XYZ file of C-alpha atoms in Angstrom:
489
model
C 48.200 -40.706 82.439
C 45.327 -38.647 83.563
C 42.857 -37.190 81.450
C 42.117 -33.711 81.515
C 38.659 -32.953 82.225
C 36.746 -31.223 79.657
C 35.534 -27.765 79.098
C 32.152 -27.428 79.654
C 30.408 -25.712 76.257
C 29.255 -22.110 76.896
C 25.611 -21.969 77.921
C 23.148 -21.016 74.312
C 21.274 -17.822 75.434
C 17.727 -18.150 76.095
C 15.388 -17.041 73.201
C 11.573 -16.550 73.647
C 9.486 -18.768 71.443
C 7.021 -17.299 68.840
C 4.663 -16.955 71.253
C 6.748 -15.366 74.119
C 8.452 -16.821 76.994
C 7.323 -20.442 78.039
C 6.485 -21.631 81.452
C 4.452 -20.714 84.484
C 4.186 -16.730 84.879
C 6.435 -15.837 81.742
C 4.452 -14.243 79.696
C 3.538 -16.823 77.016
C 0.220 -16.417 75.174
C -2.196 -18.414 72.997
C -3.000 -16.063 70.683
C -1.425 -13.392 68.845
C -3.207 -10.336 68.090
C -2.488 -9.334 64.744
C -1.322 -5.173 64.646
C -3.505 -2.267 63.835
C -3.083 -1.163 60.169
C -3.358 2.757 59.164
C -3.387 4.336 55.935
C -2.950 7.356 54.791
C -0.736 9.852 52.745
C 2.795 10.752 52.546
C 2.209 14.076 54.204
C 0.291 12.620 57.049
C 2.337 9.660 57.943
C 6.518 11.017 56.650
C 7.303 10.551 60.378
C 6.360 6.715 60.572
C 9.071 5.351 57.447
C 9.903 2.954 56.546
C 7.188 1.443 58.731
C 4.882 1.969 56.177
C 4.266 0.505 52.607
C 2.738 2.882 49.893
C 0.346 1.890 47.785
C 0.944 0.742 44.265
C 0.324 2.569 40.822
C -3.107 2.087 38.253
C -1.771 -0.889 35.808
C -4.669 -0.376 33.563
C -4.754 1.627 30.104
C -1.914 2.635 28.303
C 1.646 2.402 29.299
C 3.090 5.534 30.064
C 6.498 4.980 32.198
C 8.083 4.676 35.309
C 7.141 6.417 38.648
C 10.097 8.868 39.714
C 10.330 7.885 42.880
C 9.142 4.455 43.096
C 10.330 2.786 39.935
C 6.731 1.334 39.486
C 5.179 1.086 36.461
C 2.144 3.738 35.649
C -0.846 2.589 33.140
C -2.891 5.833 32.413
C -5.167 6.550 29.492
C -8.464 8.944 30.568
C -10.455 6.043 28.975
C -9.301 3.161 29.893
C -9.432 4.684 33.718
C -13.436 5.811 33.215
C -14.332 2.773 31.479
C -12.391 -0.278 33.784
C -10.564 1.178 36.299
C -13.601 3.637 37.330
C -10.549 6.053 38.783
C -12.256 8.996 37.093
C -15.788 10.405 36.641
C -15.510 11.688 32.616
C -13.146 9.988 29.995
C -11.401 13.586 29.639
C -7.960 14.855 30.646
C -5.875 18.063 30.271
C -2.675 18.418 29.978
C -0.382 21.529 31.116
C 3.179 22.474 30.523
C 5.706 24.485 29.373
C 6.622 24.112 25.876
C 9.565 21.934 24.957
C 9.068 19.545 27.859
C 7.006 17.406 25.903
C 3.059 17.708 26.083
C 2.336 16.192 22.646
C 4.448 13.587 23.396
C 2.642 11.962 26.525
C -0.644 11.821 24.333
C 1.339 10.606 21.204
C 1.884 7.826 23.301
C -1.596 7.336 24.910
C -3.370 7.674 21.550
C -1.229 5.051 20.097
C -1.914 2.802 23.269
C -5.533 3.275 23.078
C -5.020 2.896 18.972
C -3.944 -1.010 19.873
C -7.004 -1.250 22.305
C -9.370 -0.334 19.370
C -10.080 3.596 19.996
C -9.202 5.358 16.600
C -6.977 9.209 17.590
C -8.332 11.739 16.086
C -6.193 15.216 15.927
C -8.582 17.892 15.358
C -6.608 20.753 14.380
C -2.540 20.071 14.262
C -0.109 23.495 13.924
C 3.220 21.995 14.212
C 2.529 19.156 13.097
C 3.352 16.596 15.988
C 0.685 14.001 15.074
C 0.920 13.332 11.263
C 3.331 11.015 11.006
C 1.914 9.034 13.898
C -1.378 9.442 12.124
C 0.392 8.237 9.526
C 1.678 5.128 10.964
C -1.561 3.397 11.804
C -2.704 3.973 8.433
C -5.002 7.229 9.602
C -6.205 9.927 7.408
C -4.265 12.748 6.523
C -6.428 16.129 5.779
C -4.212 18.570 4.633
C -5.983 22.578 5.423
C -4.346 25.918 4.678
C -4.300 28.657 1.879
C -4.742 27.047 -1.170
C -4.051 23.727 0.312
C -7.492 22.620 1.253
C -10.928 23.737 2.259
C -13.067 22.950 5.490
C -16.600 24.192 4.522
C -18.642 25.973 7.720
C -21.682 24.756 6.908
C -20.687 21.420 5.872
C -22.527 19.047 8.189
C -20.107 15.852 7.798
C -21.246 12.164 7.915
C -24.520 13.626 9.852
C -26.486 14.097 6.794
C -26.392 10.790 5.785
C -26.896 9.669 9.264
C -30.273 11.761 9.183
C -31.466 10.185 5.879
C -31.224 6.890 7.634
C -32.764 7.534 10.970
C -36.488 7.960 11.652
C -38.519 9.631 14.438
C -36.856 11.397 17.335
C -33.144 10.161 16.669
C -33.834 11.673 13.192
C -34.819 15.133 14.518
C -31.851 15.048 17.487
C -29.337 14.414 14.935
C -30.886 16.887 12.559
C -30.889 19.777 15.683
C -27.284 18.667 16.344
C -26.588 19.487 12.666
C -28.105 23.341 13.072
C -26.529 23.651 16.667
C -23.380 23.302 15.349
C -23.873 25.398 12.129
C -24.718 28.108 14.084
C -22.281 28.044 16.715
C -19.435 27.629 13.842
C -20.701 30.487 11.514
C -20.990 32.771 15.062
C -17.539 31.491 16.334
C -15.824 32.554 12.724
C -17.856 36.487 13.174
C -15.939 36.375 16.588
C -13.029 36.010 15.185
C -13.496 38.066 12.356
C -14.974 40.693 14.452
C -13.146 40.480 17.934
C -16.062 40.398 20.087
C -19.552 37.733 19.233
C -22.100 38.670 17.153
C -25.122 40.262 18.530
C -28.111 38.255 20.384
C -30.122 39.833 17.280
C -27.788 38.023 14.005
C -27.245 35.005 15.731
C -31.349 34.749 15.786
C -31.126 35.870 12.086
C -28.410 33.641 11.376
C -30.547 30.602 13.059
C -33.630 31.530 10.970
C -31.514 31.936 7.584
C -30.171 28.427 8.149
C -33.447 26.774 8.681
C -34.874 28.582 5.757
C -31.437 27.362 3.979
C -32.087 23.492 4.723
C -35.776 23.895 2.889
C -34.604 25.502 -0.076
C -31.482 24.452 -0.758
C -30.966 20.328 -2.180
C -27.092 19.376 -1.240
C -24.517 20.672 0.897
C -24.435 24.836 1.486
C -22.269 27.268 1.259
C -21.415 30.669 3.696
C -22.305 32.207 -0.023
C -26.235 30.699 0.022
C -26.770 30.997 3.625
C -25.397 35.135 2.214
C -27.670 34.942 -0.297
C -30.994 33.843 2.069
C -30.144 37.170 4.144
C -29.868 38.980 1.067
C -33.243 37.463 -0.037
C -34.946 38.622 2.773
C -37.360 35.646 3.416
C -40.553 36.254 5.275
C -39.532 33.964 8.392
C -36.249 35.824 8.157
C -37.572 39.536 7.827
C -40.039 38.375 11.344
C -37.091 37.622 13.336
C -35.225 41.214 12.183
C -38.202 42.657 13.674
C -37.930 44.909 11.026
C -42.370 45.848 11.072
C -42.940 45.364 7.849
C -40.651 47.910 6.880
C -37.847 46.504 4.352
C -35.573 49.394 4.551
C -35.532 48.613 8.300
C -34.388 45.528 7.741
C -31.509 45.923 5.234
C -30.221 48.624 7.797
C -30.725 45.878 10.717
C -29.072 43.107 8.652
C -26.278 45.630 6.977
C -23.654 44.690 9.447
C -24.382 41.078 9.348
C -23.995 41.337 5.204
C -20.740 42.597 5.599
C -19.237 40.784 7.924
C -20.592 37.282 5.952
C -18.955 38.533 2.747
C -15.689 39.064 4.560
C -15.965 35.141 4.849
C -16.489 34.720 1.680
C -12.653 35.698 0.742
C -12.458 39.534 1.034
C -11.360 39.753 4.736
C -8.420 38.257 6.912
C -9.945 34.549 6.980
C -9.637 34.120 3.348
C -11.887 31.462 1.532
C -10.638 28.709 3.553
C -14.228 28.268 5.234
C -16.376 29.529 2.613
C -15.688 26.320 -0.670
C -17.028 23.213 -0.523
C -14.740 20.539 1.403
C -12.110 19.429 0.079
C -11.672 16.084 1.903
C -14.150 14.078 3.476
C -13.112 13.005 6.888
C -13.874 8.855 7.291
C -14.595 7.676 10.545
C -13.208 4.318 10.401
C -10.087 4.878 11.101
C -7.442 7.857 12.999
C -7.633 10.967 11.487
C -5.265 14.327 11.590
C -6.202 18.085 9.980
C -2.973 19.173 9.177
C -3.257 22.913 9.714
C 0.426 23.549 9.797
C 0.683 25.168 6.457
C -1.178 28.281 8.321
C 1.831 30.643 9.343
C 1.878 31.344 12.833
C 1.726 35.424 11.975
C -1.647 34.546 10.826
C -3.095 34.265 14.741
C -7.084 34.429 13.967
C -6.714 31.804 11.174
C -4.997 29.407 13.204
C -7.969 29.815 15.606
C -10.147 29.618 13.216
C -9.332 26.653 11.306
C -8.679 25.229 14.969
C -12.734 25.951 16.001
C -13.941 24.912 12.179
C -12.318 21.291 12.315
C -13.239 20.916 15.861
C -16.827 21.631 14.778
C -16.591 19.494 11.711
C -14.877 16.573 13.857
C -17.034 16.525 16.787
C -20.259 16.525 14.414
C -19.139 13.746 12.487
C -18.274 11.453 15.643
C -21.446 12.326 16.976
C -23.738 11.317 13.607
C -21.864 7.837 14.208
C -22.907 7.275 17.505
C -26.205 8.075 16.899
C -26.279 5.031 13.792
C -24.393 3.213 16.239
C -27.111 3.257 19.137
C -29.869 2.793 16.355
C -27.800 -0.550 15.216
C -27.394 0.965 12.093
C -23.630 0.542 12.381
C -20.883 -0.546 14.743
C -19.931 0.932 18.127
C -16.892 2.683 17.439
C -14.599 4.651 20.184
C -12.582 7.936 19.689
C -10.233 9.688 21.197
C -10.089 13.323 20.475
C -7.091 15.763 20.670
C -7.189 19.469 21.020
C -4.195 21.037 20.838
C -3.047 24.543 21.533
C -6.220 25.051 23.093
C -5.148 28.756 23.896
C -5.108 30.206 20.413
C -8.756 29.500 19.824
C -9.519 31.291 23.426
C -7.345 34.739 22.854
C -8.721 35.095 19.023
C -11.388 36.994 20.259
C -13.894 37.628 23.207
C -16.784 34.928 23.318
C -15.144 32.000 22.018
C -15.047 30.328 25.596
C -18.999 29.758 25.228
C -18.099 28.308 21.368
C -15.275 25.657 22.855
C -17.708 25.474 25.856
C -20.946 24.150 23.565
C -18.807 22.025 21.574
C -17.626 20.017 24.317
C -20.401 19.930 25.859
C -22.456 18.662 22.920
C -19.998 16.089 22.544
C -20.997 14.133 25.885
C -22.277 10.704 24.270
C -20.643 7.630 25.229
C -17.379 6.261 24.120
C -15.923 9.495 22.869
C -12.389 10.528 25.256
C -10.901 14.233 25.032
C -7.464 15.437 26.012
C -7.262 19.359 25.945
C -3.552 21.073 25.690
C -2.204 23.910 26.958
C 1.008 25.844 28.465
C -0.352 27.331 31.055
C -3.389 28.481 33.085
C -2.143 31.711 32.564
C -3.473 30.803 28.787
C -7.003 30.271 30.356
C -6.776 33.158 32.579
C -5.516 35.985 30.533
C -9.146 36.474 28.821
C -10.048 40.052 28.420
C -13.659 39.231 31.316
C -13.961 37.953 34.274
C -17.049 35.682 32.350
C -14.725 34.201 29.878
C -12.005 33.387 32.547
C -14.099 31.802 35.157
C -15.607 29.444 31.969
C -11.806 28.464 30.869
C -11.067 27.589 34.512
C -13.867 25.372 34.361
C -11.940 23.045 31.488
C -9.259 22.309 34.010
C -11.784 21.889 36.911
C -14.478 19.275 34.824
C -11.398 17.509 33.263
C -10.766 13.285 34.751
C -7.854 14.049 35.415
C -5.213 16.544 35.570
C -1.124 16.122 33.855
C 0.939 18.736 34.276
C 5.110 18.816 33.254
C 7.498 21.517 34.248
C 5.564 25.211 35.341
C 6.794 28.400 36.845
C 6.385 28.945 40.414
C 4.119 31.926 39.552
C 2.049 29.348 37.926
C 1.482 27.552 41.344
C -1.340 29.958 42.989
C -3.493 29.811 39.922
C -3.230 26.073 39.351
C -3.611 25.065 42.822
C -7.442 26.753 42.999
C -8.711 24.063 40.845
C -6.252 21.462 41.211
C -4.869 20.212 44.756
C -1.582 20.158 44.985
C 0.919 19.398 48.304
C 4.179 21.681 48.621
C 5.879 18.746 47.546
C 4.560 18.300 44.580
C 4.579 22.001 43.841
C 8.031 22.064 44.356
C 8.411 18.618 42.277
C 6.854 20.835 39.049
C 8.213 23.838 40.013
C 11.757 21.959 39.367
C 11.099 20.347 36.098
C 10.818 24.109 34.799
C 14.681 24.705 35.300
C 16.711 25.552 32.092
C 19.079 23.056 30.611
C 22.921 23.155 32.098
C 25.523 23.413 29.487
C 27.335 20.288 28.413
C 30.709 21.446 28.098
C 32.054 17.963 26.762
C 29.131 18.037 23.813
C 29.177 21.937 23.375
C 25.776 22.065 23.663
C 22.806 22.545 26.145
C 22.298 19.531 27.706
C 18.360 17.599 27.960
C 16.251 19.970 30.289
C 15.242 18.245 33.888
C 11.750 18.121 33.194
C 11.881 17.065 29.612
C 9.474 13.871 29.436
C 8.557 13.831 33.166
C 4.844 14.839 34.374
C 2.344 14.490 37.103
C -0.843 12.917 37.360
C -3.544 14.274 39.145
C -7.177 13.014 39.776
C -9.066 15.006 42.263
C -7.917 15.235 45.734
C -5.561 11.323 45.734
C -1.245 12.386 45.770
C -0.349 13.069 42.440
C 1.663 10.233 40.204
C 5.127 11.715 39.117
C 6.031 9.440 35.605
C 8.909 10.012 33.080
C 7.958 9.080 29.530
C 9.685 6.137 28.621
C 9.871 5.857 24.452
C 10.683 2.578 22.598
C 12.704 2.395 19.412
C 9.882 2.278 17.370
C 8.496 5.447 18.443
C 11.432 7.543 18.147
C 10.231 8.017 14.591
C 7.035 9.211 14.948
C 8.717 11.752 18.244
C 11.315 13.111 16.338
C 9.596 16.633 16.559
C 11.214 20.061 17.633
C 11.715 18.238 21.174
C 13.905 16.174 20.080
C 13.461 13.057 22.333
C 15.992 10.869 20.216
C 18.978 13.087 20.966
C 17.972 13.719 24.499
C 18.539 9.881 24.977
């Protein structure tokens, strides 16, 4: 029986080695170049995916969320990204959106963050309230302000007379100008508001003199009413300043206006008393603290902005007394993170009061301090009666580290996009988070609006970081505000 002969087995196909083709004249090669690498942004290289691998997100400071289109994880805290990630040039941020979409919420979360990395929150001024009863939940301080509720006093200098009693030589006399700078531009911020327009370059050098002549007569804490009555008076230092030539009559009629005005803070006019009593509560800087302003109805505009400017003043005076002991080793280095909320009511109350939220801030520049400013809109900033006043609240957005911004109006794109770059994309991206709810027909309700929770982080010129707020269980507490998170869930 023969055998049939077998099938020969179908030939492999030739495959190049790693290094190419070997043999004589194939193309083989001893060394393998490795490929150019580019970089650059989304806009510029689009085209080239998915040839391309983007970078990743900051992982240091406070978590925040997810990225919306990524899925990465996004750290972000103003602080934490001046003081160890060195992403931005000023431990300051400010936040934009429209309301409803979630604002407070964001910093709720990075002020308890930075809370756990040691930096106490402090809420300067809260009208809803959204921060209380996280305030409350690290064991903060609760100052309660309103009509017949409590009392913030103007002149009341804080922790920074006892720093001054403690300090000697120059730090003594920097903390003790810091204490009149901020008297003055307090007691000229609440004639603003009073008034409508600032106080003339003539009483706020009259109000200067009065208070120095106030802090060498008077043993304790003043009063609007004493720093009243040293006008009244008519001190020689004082009556020099009026340029009044020796002529008293001349000066009552230059310091007539003045009078009246002061007594209106004293409880006759549309600011009540609420500036003009001694303090009611103390604010401690050892641990977070909230004003609770909420008990001020919202038809009462100017003392919202008032009370708003007054704790601001109080606050920022305070923080800065402890530094000072701190850099004298008098006491521990302590870090703060300051909120300032509805930003625009203080700016509309009356013409002027960009140069009082200007020096404040600006006096406030000493080292481990942070600052988030809130607002809707920059049509908040830019709807200021002078050109003066608008170009200064522009300037907020433009010094600010960095930039977060939820869901905004396409007519808010032009005016944000001068001092903030911004690609079409991530115009449109905004733009979008703006749209209404849809109607949930199965719940009979409006359903959770698109941009609710979901921002964008901007520093400078780099592509902006689209996050969505992610809360934990333990925070829906603490959120459970007019926005609603936990039944948006």
């Amino acid at each position: 029986m023969s055998k049939k002969p077998k099938t020969p087995a179908p030939a492999r196909p030739r495959k190049p080695g790693m290094r190419g083709w070997p043999g004589w004249g194939a193309g083989s090669v001893g060394y393998v170049e490795a490929p150019a690498e580019w970089r650059g942004t989304t806009v510029q290289v689009c085209g080239l995916w998915p040839f391309v691998a983007g970078s990743g997100t900051p992982m240091v400071g406070v978590p925040i969320g997810r990225n919306t289109i990524t899925g990465a994880s996004l750290c972000c805290d103003p602080i934490s990204w001046f003081t160890r990630a060195n992403l931005i040039l000023n431990p300051s941020e400010f936040v934009l959106g429209r309301p409803g979409l979630g604002k407070s919420t964001i910093v709720r979360r990075q002020a308890l963050g930075l809370a756990a990395f040691g930096t106490h929150p402090m809420v300067f001024g809260d009208l809803k309230p959204d921060y209380v009863d996280l305030i409350e939940a690290l064991g903060g301080q609760v100052i309660s302000l309103g009509r017949g509720r409590g009392y913030l006093n103007a002149l009341d200098p804080g922790a920074a007379a006892g720093a001054a009693q403690r300090l000697t030589g120059d730090r003594r006399r920097a903390v003790l100008a810091d204490i009149h700078g901020r008297r003055l531009n307090t007691v000229s911020a609440l004639l603003t508001i009073l008034r409508g327009e600032p106080p003339t370059d003539r009483e706020e050098t009259l109000v200067s003199g009065a208070l120095t002549v106030l802090d060498e007569r008077h043993q304790g804490v003043p009063v609007l009413a004493d720093l009243l009555q040293v006008i009244k008076d008519a001190p020689e230092p004082v009556r020099h300043l009026a340029l009044d030539r020796g002529n008293l009559g001349r000066y009552r009629d230059i310091t007539e206006g003045l009078e009246s005005s002061l007594t209106a803070l004293l409880g006759g006019g549309r600011l009540g008393d609420m500036f003009a009593r001694p303090t009611s509560v103390p604010m401690e800087v050892d641990r977070p603290v909230v004003f609770d302003v909420s008990a001020i109805d919202d038809s009462e505009a100017l003392l919202q902005a008032a009370a708003l400017l007054t704790c601001w003043s109080y606050g920022f005076g305070t923080i800065s007394a402890v530094q000072a002991l701190a850099d004298a080793g008098l006491a521990p280095q302590r870090h703060y993170f300051v909120i300032m909320d509805e930003l625009w009511r203080v700016l509309r109350a009356g013409r002027g009061l960009v140069d009082r939220v200007d020096a404040l801030t600006r006096l406030n520049r000493q080292r481990g301090v942070g600052t988030a400013m809130i607002t809707h809109t920059m049509s908040d900033l830019l709807a200021l009666p002078t050109e003066e006043d608008r170009m200064k609240a522009k300037g907020f957005v433009e010094r600010a580290g960095m930039v977060i911004t939820g869901g905004l109006p396409e007519a808010e794109m032009p005016q944000l996009t001068q001092v903030v770059g911004m690609s079409r994309a991530e115009q449109e991206m905004v733009v979008g988070w703006s749209s209404p709810p849809a109607w949930d027909s199965s719940a009979n309700r409006e359903g959770a609006p698109p941009g609710r929770g979901k921002f964008l982080v901007k520093v400078g010129g780099r592509p902006g970081i689209p996050v969505s707020v992610e809360l934990t269980e333990a925070e829906l507490g603490i959120n459970d505000t007019n926005r609603r998170w936990a039944a948006a869930r």
